[in-house]
Tab-separated table of C-alpha atoms in Angstrom:
chain	number	residue	atom	x	y	z
W	1	MET	CA	-45.807	-18.869	-33.569
W	2	VAL	CA	-48.356	-21.476	-35.146
W	3	LEU	CA	-47.084	-24.311	-37.488
W	4	GLU	CA	-49.397	-25.118	-40.178
W	5	MET	CA	-48.928	-28.307	-42.287
W	6	ASN	CA	-50.711	-29.308	-45.306
W	7	VAL	CA	-51.930	-32.985	-45.073
W	8	ALA	CA	-51.529	-33.781	-48.620
W	9	VAL	CA	-47.847	-32.350	-48.241
W	10	LEU	CA	-47.426	-34.775	-45.177
W	11	LEU	CA	-48.886	-37.541	-46.967
W	12	ALA	CA	-46.604	-37.036	-50.255
W	13	VAL	CA	-43.445	-37.155	-47.735
W	14	ILE	CA	-44.641	-40.276	-46.239
W	15	ILE	CA	-45.231	-41.911	-49.805
W	16	VAL	CA	-41.934	-40.905	-51.018
W	17	MET	CA	-40.152	-42.308	-47.868
W	18	ARG	CA	-42.056	-45.718	-48.020
W	19	LEU	CA	-41.367	-46.136	-51.816
W	20	ARG	CA	-37.525	-45.621	-51.231
W	21	ARG	CA	-37.439	-48.721	-49.155
W	22	ARG	CA	-36.330	-51.992	-50.790
W	23	THR	CA	-39.126	-54.171	-52.221
W	24	GLU	CA	-37.975	-57.262	-50.544
W	25	ALA	CA	-38.202	-55.551	-47.067
W	26	ARG	CA	-41.912	-55.036	-47.483
W	27	SER	CA	-44.442	-57.305	-45.981
W	28	ARG	CA	-47.931	-57.641	-47.562
W	29	SER	CA	-49.631	-55.611	-44.689
W	30	ASP	CA	-46.658	-52.999	-45.553
W	31	GLU	CA	-47.757	-52.887	-49.198
W	32	LYS	CA	-51.323	-52.404	-48.267
W	33	MET	CA	-50.756	-49.869	-46.142
W	34	THR	CA	-49.008	-47.945	-49.013
W	35	VAL	CA	-51.850	-48.391	-51.239
W	36	VAL	CA	-54.172	-46.872	-48.508
W	37	ILE	CA	-52.026	-43.765	-48.013
W	38	VAL	CA	-51.675	-43.529	-51.820
W	39	LEU	CA	-55.394	-43.453	-52.161
W	40	ALA	CA	-55.882	-41.103	-49.500
W	41	PHE	CA	-53.529	-38.745	-50.948
W	42	GLY	CA	-55.230	-38.866	-54.374
W	43	VAL	CA	-58.527	-38.121	-52.476
W	44	LEU	CA	-57.039	-35.050	-51.008
W	45	ILE	CA	-55.390	-33.715	-54.224
W	46	ALA	CA	-58.276	-34.559	-56.475
W	47	PRO	CA	-60.400	-31.313	-55.827
W	48	THR	CA	-57.356	-28.960	-56.222
W	49	ALA	CA	-56.081	-27.288	-59.434
W	50	PHE	CA	-53.092	-29.715	-59.447
W	51	GLY	CA	-55.259	-32.839	-58.991
W	52	GLN	CA	-57.274	-31.561	-61.920
W	53	THR	CA	-54.253	-30.913	-64.026
W	54	VAL	CA	-52.829	-34.616	-63.326
W	55	PHE	CA	-56.179	-36.031	-64.122
W	56	ASP	CA	-56.525	-34.173	-67.445
W	57	VAL	CA	-52.844	-35.432	-68.341
W	58	VAL	CA	-53.505	-38.874	-67.406
W	59	GLY	CA	-56.747	-38.811	-69.354
W	60	GLN	CA	-55.102	-37.548	-72.422
W	61	LEU	CA	-52.339	-40.134	-72.076
W	62	ALA	CA	-55.041	-42.762	-71.691
W	63	GLN	CA	-56.970	-41.666	-74.752
W	64	GLY	CA	-53.846	-41.523	-76.870
W	65	VAL	CA	-52.896	-45.106	-75.957
W	66	THR	CA	-56.382	-46.432	-76.702
W	67	GLN	CA	-56.332	-44.458	-80.060
W	68	SER	CA	-52.913	-45.886	-81.086
W	69	GLY	CA	-53.990	-49.428	-80.596
W	70	SER	CA	-57.301	-49.166	-82.830
W	71	PRO	CA	-56.654	-49.912	-86.610
């Protein structure tokens, strides 16, 4: 039996585990490592259908916020 694991799913689990920790317990280097992991996760999911959906939703939200601020 071969165990196959998606790297994006593994990174998502790591991100959730790291963000559950208390903020006071994090060092500056720990926060930098979390940022690097989140960026790697974003690069992995960007070309997928889910990544494109997230991109479209965030784009629409940003456009709505921009338009609501203009007179």
